[in-house]
Tab-separated table of C-alpha atoms in Angstrom:
chain	number	residue	atom	x	y	z
A	1	MET	CA	4.168	13.861	25.627
A	2	LYS	CA	3.519	13.142	21.462
A	3	HIS	CA	5.396	13.609	18.767
A	4	ARG	CA	4.624	16.571	16.503
A	5	ILE	CA	4.946	16.740	12.786
A	6	VAL	CA	3.325	19.972	11.040
A	7	VAL	CA	3.255	18.664	6.623
A	8	LEU	CA	2.973	22.566	5.132
A	9	GLY	CA	0.885	22.396	1.990
A	10	ALA	CA	-1.844	20.255	1.010
A	11	GLY	CA	-1.389	19.339	-2.279
A	12	TYR	CA	-1.304	16.133	-3.714
A	13	ALA	CA	2.383	15.216	-2.219
A	14	GLY	CA	1.660	17.093	1.580
A	15	ALA	CA	-2.005	15.532	1.556
A	16	THR	CA	-0.716	12.290	0.975
A	17	THR	CA	1.755	12.125	3.211
A	18	ALA	CA	-0.227	13.745	6.444
A	19	GLY	CA	-3.004	11.194	5.372
A	20	ARG	CA	-0.878	8.058	4.775
A	21	LEU	CA	1.154	8.775	8.250
A	22	ALA	CA	-2.402	8.428	10.085
A	23	LYS	CA	-2.473	5.653	8.782
A	24	ARG	CA	1.104	4.695	9.892
A	25	LEU	CA	1.728	5.978	13.531
A	26	HIS	CA	-0.797	5.011	16.685
A	27	ARG	CA	-3.273	7.825	17.752
A	28	ASP	CA	-1.561	7.969	21.605
A	29	ASP	CA	2.064	8.854	20.449
A	30	VAL	CA	1.615	11.184	17.875
A	31	GLU	CA	-0.086	14.912	16.659
A	32	ILE	CA	0.105	15.368	12.743
A	33	THR	CA	-0.626	19.315	11.965
A	34	LEU	CA	-1.686	19.517	7.877
A	35	VAL	CA	-1.298	23.639	7.431
A	36	SER	CA	-2.901	24.816	4.132
A	37	ALA	CA	-3.620	28.173	2.769
A	38	ASP	CA	-6.964	27.055	1.466
A	39	ALA	CA	-9.037	25.101	2.964
A	40	ASP	CA	-10.195	23.067	0.303
A	41	PHE	CA	-8.030	20.433	-1.912
A	42	VAL	CA	-6.998	22.201	-4.691
A	43	GLU	CA	-6.363	20.034	-8.034
A	44	ARG	CA	-3.802	21.201	-9.287
A	45	VAL	CA	-3.465	19.599	-13.052
A	46	ARG	CA	-6.978	20.576	-13.299
A	47	MET	CA	-6.678	24.430	-12.837
A	48	HIS	CA	-6.311	24.459	-16.981
A	49	GLN	CA	-10.371	23.681	-17.023
A	50	LEU	CA	-11.297	26.020	-14.205
A	51	ALA	CA	-9.649	28.648	-16.282
A	52	ALA	CA	-11.676	27.658	-19.582
A	53	GLY	CA	-14.458	27.932	-17.521
A	54	GLN	CA	-15.216	24.566	-15.406
A	55	GLU	CA	-16.945	23.811	-12.693
A	56	LEU	CA	-14.815	21.726	-10.506
A	57	ARG	CA	-15.678	19.614	-7.406
A	58	GLN	CA	-15.002	21.475	-3.953
A	59	ARG	CA	-12.841	19.429	-1.755
A	60	PRO	CA	-12.844	20.234	2.016
A	61	LEU	CA	-9.970	19.629	3.492
A	62	ARG	CA	-11.474	19.091	6.686
A	63	GLU	CA	-14.074	16.694	5.185
A	64	LEU	CA	-11.158	15.068	3.575
A	65	PHE	CA	-9.640	13.734	7.023
A	66	ALA	CA	-12.045	13.955	9.445
A	67	GLY	CA	-12.080	11.142	11.106
A	68	THR	CA	-8.163	10.728	10.612
A	69	GLY	CA	-6.831	12.128	13.617
A	70	VAL	CA	-4.933	15.051	11.216
A	71	ARG	CA	-5.847	18.860	12.541
A	72	VAL	CA	-6.377	20.966	9.203
A	73	VAL	CA	-5.170	24.611	9.809
A	74	ASN	CA	-5.787	27.205	8.034
A	75	GLU	CA	-3.341	29.493	7.300
A	76	LEU	CA	-0.198	31.050	5.204
A	77	VAL	CA	3.015	30.118	6.322
A	78	THR	CA	4.845	32.863	6.389
A	79	ALA	CA	8.460	30.934	8.106
A	80	VAL	CA	10.406	28.416	9.262
A	81	ASP	CA	12.524	28.229	11.995
A	82	VAL	CA	15.044	25.527	12.191
A	83	ASP	CA	16.596	26.161	14.422
A	84	ARG	CA	13.966	26.477	16.562
A	85	ARG	CA	12.054	23.855	15.279
A	86	ILE	CA	8.269	26.178	14.461
A	87	VAL	CA	6.544	27.165	11.173
A	88	GLU	CA	5.498	30.907	11.219
A	89	PRO	CA	1.458	31.191	10.772
A	90	ALA	CA	0.717	34.720	8.996
A	91	ASP	CA	-1.982	35.149	11.629
A	92	ALA	CA	-2.022	32.713	14.016
A	93	GLU	CA	0.579	31.017	17.130
A	94	PRO	CA	3.836	29.548	15.593
A	95	LEU	CA	3.084	25.903	15.726
A	96	ALA	CA	6.240	23.650	16.880
A	97	TYR	CA	6.484	20.254	15.106
A	98	ASP	CA	9.667	17.437	16.105
A	99	SER	CA	9.188	16.294	12.993
A	100	LEU	CA	8.368	18.622	9.728
A	101	VAL	CA	7.247	17.308	6.143
A	102	TYR	CA	7.457	20.448	4.243
A	103	ALA	CA	5.319	20.183	0.944
A	104	LEU	CA	4.276	24.198	-0.437
A	105	GLY	CA	5.346	23.242	-3.779
A	106	SER	CA	5.518	25.657	-6.689
A	107	THR	CA	4.064	28.430	-8.542
A	108	GLY	CA	4.823	30.021	-12.212
A	109	ALA	CA	7.771	31.938	-12.628
A	110	THR	CA	8.521	35.024	-12.392
A	111	ASP	CA	11.532	35.340	-13.487
A	112	VAL	CA	11.366	37.531	-16.531
A	113	PRO	CA	9.993	41.498	-16.739
A	114	GLY	CA	6.444	42.477	-16.893
A	115	VAL	CA	5.288	38.706	-16.184
A	116	VAL	CA	4.414	39.744	-12.596
A	117	GLU	CA	2.537	43.086	-13.610
A	118	HIS	CA	1.065	41.622	-17.139
A	119	ALA	CA	0.918	37.959	-17.527
A	120	HIS	CA	-1.694	35.727	-15.960
A	121	SER	CA	-1.055	32.051	-15.155
A	122	VAL	CA	-2.719	28.316	-14.180
A	123	ALA	CA	-0.370	27.205	-11.449
A	124	GLY	CA	-3.104	27.528	-8.966
A	125	LYS	CA	-6.741	28.828	-7.916
A	126	GLN	CA	-6.428	31.709	-7.342
A	127	ALA	CA	-4.287	32.345	-10.593
A	128	ALA	CA	-6.672	29.954	-12.679
A	129	LEU	CA	-10.353	31.926	-11.705
A	130	ARG	CA	-8.444	35.650	-12.782
A	131	LEU	CA	-7.791	33.985	-15.989
A	132	ARG	CA	-11.255	32.402	-16.369
A	133	ALA	CA	-12.874	36.183	-15.463
A	134	ARG	CA	-10.337	38.028	-18.416
A	135	LEU	CA	-11.406	35.745	-20.393
A	136	GLU	CA	-14.743	35.948	-20.445
A	137	THR	CA	-14.649	39.150	-21.616
A	138	LEU	CA	-12.827	39.057	-24.436
A	139	ALA	CA	-15.078	39.815	-27.425
A	140	PRO	CA	-14.631	37.347	-30.792
A	141	GLY	CA	-11.242	37.379	-32.440
A	142	ALA	CA	-9.664	38.212	-28.970
A	143	THR	CA	-5.631	37.009	-29.203
A	144	VAL	CA	-4.508	34.459	-26.424
A	145	LEU	CA	-0.873	34.228	-26.647
A	146	ILE	CA	0.472	31.436	-24.122
A	147	VAL	CA	4.350	31.293	-23.699
A	148	GLY	CA	5.743	28.419	-23.304
A	149	GLY	CA	5.712	24.456	-24.901
A	150	GLY	CA	5.286	21.901	-22.173
A	151	LEU	CA	2.989	20.079	-20.876
A	152	THR	CA	1.417	23.499	-18.772
A	153	ALA	CA	1.161	25.646	-21.854
A	154	ILE	CA	-0.061	22.172	-24.402
A	155	GLU	CA	-2.965	22.125	-21.686
A	156	ALA	CA	-3.996	25.932	-21.312
A	157	ALA	CA	-3.666	26.314	-24.945
A	158	THR	CA	-6.231	23.425	-25.861
A	159	GLU	CA	-8.323	23.414	-23.493
A	160	ILE	CA	-9.170	27.590	-24.324
A	161	ALA	CA	-9.235	26.752	-27.847
A	162	GLU	CA	-12.199	24.449	-27.391
A	163	ALA	CA	-14.165	26.079	-24.686
A	164	HIS	CA	-13.555	29.817	-26.210
A	165	PRO	CA	-13.531	28.910	-29.903
A	166	ASP	CA	-13.921	32.433	-30.855
A	167	LEU	CA	-11.039	33.047	-29.598
A	168	ALA	CA	-7.057	32.843	-31.173
A	169	VAL	CA	-4.806	30.951	-29.349
A	170	THR	CA	-1.722	30.679	-30.129
A	171	ILE	CA	1.530	29.330	-28.600
A	172	LEU	CA	5.046	30.346	-28.304
A	173	ALA	CA	7.606	28.575	-27.315
A	174	ARG	CA	11.694	28.974	-26.926
A	175	GLY	CA	12.519	25.358	-28.032
A	176	GLY	CA	9.806	23.061	-29.206
A	177	VAL	CA	6.948	21.544	-28.215
A	178	GLY	CA	5.913	18.381	-26.333
A	179	ASP	CA	9.044	17.160	-28.047
A	180	TRP	CA	9.880	15.224	-25.429
A	181	LEU	CA	6.842	12.635	-26.835
A	182	HIS	CA	7.653	9.953	-29.266
A	183	GLU	CA	6.552	11.071	-32.787
A	184	LYS	CA	3.460	9.147	-32.276
A	185	ALA	CA	1.849	11.650	-29.930
A	186	GLN	CA	3.916	14.678	-31.744
A	187	ARG	CA	2.462	13.725	-35.060
A	188	HIS	CA	-1.344	13.637	-32.614
A	189	LEU	CA	-0.530	17.142	-30.695
A	190	ARG	CA	-0.087	18.529	-34.108
A	191	THR	CA	-3.315	17.172	-35.528
A	192	VAL	CA	-4.716	18.245	-32.706
A	193	PHE	CA	-3.702	22.410	-33.157
A	194	ASP	CA	-4.680	22.052	-36.502
A	195	ARG	CA	-8.433	20.648	-35.483
A	196	LEU	CA	-8.882	23.430	-32.768
A	197	GLY	CA	-7.257	26.415	-34.881
A	198	ILE	CA	-4.370	26.844	-32.861
A	199	THR	CA	-1.250	28.415	-34.047
A	200	VAL	CA	2.094	27.475	-32.837
A	201	ARG	CA	5.813	29.383	-33.043
A	202	THR	CA	8.457	27.586	-31.379
A	203	GLY	CA	12.407	28.819	-31.220
A	204	THR	CA	11.078	32.280	-30.039
A	205	ASP	CA	12.278	33.400	-27.050
A	206	VAL	CA	10.091	36.375	-24.810
A	207	THR	CA	12.196	38.992	-22.754
A	208	ARG	CA	9.535	41.505	-21.686
A	209	VAL	CA	5.918	40.979	-21.401
A	210	THR	CA	3.728	44.314	-21.516
A	211	ALA	CA	0.447	45.632	-21.536
A	212	ASN	CA	-0.217	44.948	-24.926
A	213	GLY	CA	1.475	41.360	-25.472
A	214	VAL	CA	5.633	40.441	-25.938
A	215	ILE	CA	8.695	41.570	-26.569
A	216	THR	CA	10.730	38.741	-28.092
A	217	GLY	CA	14.281	38.661	-27.752
A	218	ALA	CA	14.907	39.741	-31.701
A	219	ALA	CA	13.267	43.158	-30.192
A	220	THR	CA	10.055	41.606	-32.192
A	221	GLU	CA	6.526	43.107	-30.616
A	222	LEU	CA	3.536	40.558	-30.699
A	223	ASP	CA	0.460	42.166	-29.743
A	224	ALA	CA	-1.766	39.745	-27.410
A	225	ASP	CA	-5.507	40.867	-25.447
A	226	VAL	CA	-4.233	38.644	-22.908
A	227	THR	CA	-1.180	36.749	-21.791
A	228	VAL	CA	-0.838	33.285	-19.913
A	229	TRP	CA	2.848	32.831	-18.779
A	230	THR	CA	3.330	28.900	-18.594
A	231	ALA	CA	7.626	29.047	-19.402
A	232	GLY	CA	8.797	26.879	-15.762
A	233	PHE	CA	7.461	27.213	-12.030
A	234	ALA	CA	9.564	28.429	-9.234
A	235	VAL	CA	9.111	27.344	-5.070
A	236	HIS	CA	8.958	29.848	-3.004
A	237	PRO	CA	11.837	31.873	-1.212
A	238	ILE	CA	10.479	30.225	2.179
A	239	ALA	CA	12.648	27.387	2.437
A	240	ALA	CA	16.093	28.706	1.259
A	241	ALA	CA	16.011	31.271	3.845
A	242	SER	CA	14.990	29.144	7.225
A	243	GLY	CA	18.707	27.876	6.485
A	244	LEU	CA	18.173	24.361	4.889
A	245	THR	CA	20.064	23.311	2.338
A	246	VAL	CA	18.417	24.114	-0.770
A	247	SER	CA	19.585	23.892	-4.620
A	248	ASP	CA	20.504	26.389	-7.217
A	249	THR	CA	16.509	26.644	-8.052
A	250	GLY	CA	15.425	27.001	-4.564
A	251	ARG	CA	14.512	23.250	-3.873
A	252	ILE	CA	14.961	21.696	-0.497
A	253	VAL	CA	17.768	19.036	-1.411
A	254	VAL	CA	16.140	15.270	0.428
A	255	ASP	CA	17.536	11.867	-0.615
A	256	ILE	CA	16.181	8.963	-1.935
A	257	THR	CA	13.791	8.906	2.091
A	258	MET	CA	13.046	12.536	1.264
A	259	ARG	CA	14.431	13.614	4.202
A	260	SER	CA	16.566	16.702	3.692
A	261	VAL	CA	20.317	16.425	3.781
A	262	SER	CA	21.096	19.152	6.636
A	263	HIS	CA	18.151	18.291	8.689
A	264	PRO	CA	17.396	15.226	9.279
A	265	GLU	CA	14.506	16.454	11.498
A	266	VAL	CA	12.563	17.457	8.116
A	267	TYR	CA	11.399	16.292	5.058
A	268	ALA	CA	10.551	17.660	1.848
A	269	VAL	CA	8.268	16.691	-0.565
A	270	GLY	CA	6.781	17.272	-4.256
A	271	ASP	CA	7.450	19.850	-6.198
A	272	ALA	CA	9.769	21.478	-3.123
A	273	ALA	CA	11.864	18.593	-2.925
A	274	GLN	CA	15.481	18.209	-5.354
A	275	ALA	CA	15.258	14.247	-5.084
A	276	PRO	CA	17.296	11.851	-6.875
A	277	GLY	CA	14.996	9.890	-9.411
A	278	PRO	CA	16.591	6.072	-10.954
A	279	ASP	CA	18.755	7.226	-12.895
A	280	GLY	CA	20.863	9.890	-10.964
A	281	ARG	CA	18.290	13.316	-12.234
A	282	PRO	CA	16.359	14.851	-9.650
A	283	LEU	CA	12.710	13.906	-10.275
A	284	ARG	CA	10.752	16.205	-12.278
A	285	MET	CA	8.381	18.529	-10.789
A	286	SER	CA	4.824	16.846	-11.393
A	287	CYS	CA	2.178	14.698	-10.086
A	288	ALA	CA	3.535	11.824	-11.373
A	289	ALA	CA	6.576	11.968	-8.565
A	290	GLY	CA	4.794	14.348	-6.041
A	291	THR	CA	2.518	11.438	-4.868
A	292	PRO	CA	5.060	8.485	-4.533
A	293	MET	CA	7.295	10.848	-2.786
A	294	GLY	CA	4.670	11.656	-0.601
A	295	TRP	CA	4.497	7.829	0.557
A	296	ARG	CA	7.814	7.661	0.507
A	297	ALA	CA	8.249	10.399	3.279
A	298	ALA	CA	5.203	8.750	5.517
A	299	ASP	CA	7.048	5.328	5.187
A	300	ALA	CA	10.346	7.084	5.857
A	301	LEU	CA	9.191	8.585	9.328
A	302	ALA	CA	7.251	6.081	10.596
A	303	ALA	CA	9.503	3.744	10.189
A	304	ARG	CA	12.261	5.921	12.191
A	305	LEU	CA	10.049	6.279	14.549
A	306	THR	CA	8.668	3.187	14.979
A	307	GLY	CA	11.901	0.989	15.194
A	308	GLY	CA	11.724	0.317	11.157
A	309	THR	CA	13.701	0.569	8.400
A	310	ALA	CA	13.292	3.176	5.792
A	311	PRO	CA	12.600	2.091	1.931
A	312	GLU	CA	15.295	3.163	0.350
A	313	ASP	CA	14.282	1.857	-3.070
A	314	PRO	CA	14.198	5.009	-6.152
A	315	ILE	CA	11.355	5.988	-6.704
A	316	GLY	CA	10.430	6.100	-11.232
A	317	TYR	CA	8.103	6.630	-13.486
A	318	ALA	CA	5.538	4.695	-15.383
A	319	ALA	CA	3.529	7.197	-17.686
A	320	GLN	CA	2.419	10.797	-18.662
A	321	CYS	CA	-0.487	12.345	-19.514
A	322	ILE	CA	-1.262	15.304	-21.823
A	323	SER	CA	-5.127	16.388	-22.098
A	324	LEU	CA	-6.094	17.840	-25.076
A	325	GLY	CA	-9.385	19.602	-24.338
A	326	ARG	CA	-12.523	17.198	-22.295
A	327	ARG	CA	-12.724	14.876	-25.520
A	328	ASP	CA	-9.483	13.773	-26.922
A	329	ALA	CA	-5.465	14.081	-24.663
A	330	VAL	CA	-1.656	11.654	-24.986
A	331	PHE	CA	-1.275	9.047	-23.200
A	332	GLN	CA	2.677	8.151	-23.524
A	333	ARG	CA	3.974	5.427	-21.911
A	334	VAL	CA	7.723	5.975	-20.199
A	335	SER	CA	10.008	4.141	-18.853
A	336	PHE	CA	11.442	4.164	-15.142
A	337	ALA	CA	14.428	6.605	-16.179
A	338	ASP	CA	11.194	8.637	-18.073
A	339	GLU	CA	12.017	7.736	-21.244
A	340	PRO	CA	9.314	8.326	-24.005
A	341	THR	CA	8.490	4.234	-25.484
A	342	SER	CA	6.310	3.601	-28.273
A	343	THR	CA	2.652	3.348	-26.306
A	344	VAL	CA	1.371	5.687	-27.544
A	345	LEU	CA	-2.771	6.328	-26.388
A	346	THR	CA	-4.523	8.841	-28.478
A	347	GLY	CA	-7.833	10.871	-28.811
A	348	ARG	CA	-10.774	9.557	-27.020
A	349	LEU	CA	-9.489	6.535	-25.768
A	350	GLY	CA	-6.485	8.476	-24.019
A	351	ALA	CA	-8.863	10.655	-22.796
A	352	ARG	CA	-10.532	8.224	-20.870
A	353	VAL	CA	-7.204	7.389	-19.258
A	354	LYS	CA	-6.570	10.729	-18.911
A	355	GLU	CA	-9.617	11.124	-16.223
A	356	PHE	CA	-8.975	8.128	-14.794
A	357	ILE	CA	-5.291	8.839	-13.531
A	358	CYS	CA	-6.556	12.247	-12.637
A	359	ALA	CA	-9.912	11.020	-10.643
A	360	GLY	CA	-7.171	8.125	-8.976
A	361	ALA	CA	-4.803	10.914	-8.278
A	362	ALA	CA	-8.058	12.773	-6.141
A	363	TRP	CA	-9.270	9.868	-4.519
A	364	GLY	CA	-5.495	8.476	-3.550
A	365	VAL	CA	-5.815	11.644	-0.911
A	366	GLY	CA	-8.184	10.394	0.693
A	367	HIS	CA	-6.697	7.024	0.500
A	368	PRO	CA	-2.904	7.310	0.837
A	369	THR	CA	-2.281	3.391	1.604
A	370	VAL	CA	-4.365	2.834	-1.715
A	371	LEU	CA	-6.587	-0.087	-0.013
A	372	MET	CA	-3.876	-1.876	1.140
A	373	PRO	CA	-4.176	-2.589	4.968
A	374	THR	CA	-3.244	-0.042	8.229
A	375	ARG	CA	-1.361	-0.907	10.424
A	376	ARG	CA	-1.191	2.201	13.500
A	377	ARG	CA	2.250	1.358	15.028
A	378	ARG	CA	3.673	2.354	18.274
A	379	ILE	CA	6.059	5.363	18.548
A	380	VAL	CA	9.633	3.354	19.960
A	381	ALA	CA	12.229	5.434	19.139
A	382	ALA	CA	12.613	9.729	18.817
A	383	GLY	CA	14.577	11.329	16.941
A	384	ALA	CA	17.231	13.458	18.881
A	385	PRO	CA	18.963	16.504	17.929
A	386	ASP	CA	21.109	15.336	15.625
A	387	GLY	CA	18.914	13.296	14.172
A	388	ARG	CA	20.306	9.995	14.791
A	389	ILE	CA	17.400	7.253	16.740
A	390	ALA	CA	17.205	6.672	20.732
A	391	ALA	CA	15.227	4.343	22.241
A	392	ARG	CA	12.721	5.486	24.567
C-alpha cells in the first residue's frame, strides 16, 4: 500500500513541498495529493500589482505539476481530523492521509470592527481583484487610505499611487513606516513617497473602519473613498479546531524540521506554521521563509520515510525586497537573524533585483530542487501511530 501524503495549500510553501517530495520519493511507494481552492498558482507577492490594474501570468496547477506524479485536487478545505487522519473538502469525499503537510497560509487580519464590512485588502487574488474593480470606479481626487506600516502597506500604496496618479493616497500607521529598514532605505522610501505624492501619517491607531473612512484611537474621523487594510495577517482557524498544538495566534507549532510538536505525522509550512528561527524568534510570515520551510519539510519527511536523517540546521534570512511601483524598489540585505545591514540597493537597480527574486520564487515552484540532481528513494520505513519510525 502506498504512503498517502496530502499537502493542503498551493502557495509558495505548499507547492514547493509537494514538488520536492515528488523529487525525493519513488512513485511506486507514495501517493502525493495537493489540495488547493484555486486552480492556479497565485504569486502572492504580486497582489499589489494585480490590484493596481496589471495582468499577471496564469500558472494552472495541473499544468505546473503535469508529469510529476503529484495529483492536484481543486477544493476548499473545511476541516482536518487529526485523530482519523482525514481532510474534509467542501464538495468532495474526505481525503485520508498517512502524512499531512499543512500550508493553508494566512489572510488579512480582521479583528478591528468594520474591516470585514468596509475595507479592501491585497491578501489574496479575489480580494485584489475586488480592490482593482473599486479603484477603477473612482473619480480624480478620490482618497485611498492604506492602513498599516509594513511591507504590504508600502507596496500597495506605491503601486496604486503610480498606476492612479489622480488619486490621493495616504498611509496611516500605528507605528512607523518601514522603520525596520536601514536608514539609507528609509531615506529612499521618504523620497519615493514625496515623488508619488503619498501622504504618510504615523503614530495613529485605527479603532474602527466605516463606510466613509476610519475612526482613530483619538476619536478622530478620517474620510476615505476606499480603505485598504494591511495591518497584519491572521491564519485560518482550521488548525486550532483540528486539535493540533497552535500558538496564541493560531499558527501550528512545529520543530526545526517543520514537524508538529503534538502530531508527528503532521508537518506545517509557510505562514500557517510557527517555526523556530535562527535567534529563537519564530520565522516571520514571508515568502523568504516560506520556500525554505517547504524545502525543509519535504527533505525531513522524505528522510524519515526512507531511513535517512532529517536536516536540523537553522533556517535564516538573506534579504528583504520591497517594490515601489514598477520602476523602483528597495533591496535590503539582512543578516541570517534578519537584522538590516548597510547593503541597500534602490531605484531601477533595486527594481531589477526585486523582479529577479520574484520571478525566481515562481520559477522555484516548478523547479523545487533548484536544478540539483533528483534521486527518488524507496520507502524503507513507515510512521507508526505514535510517530516513531518502524521498519517495514
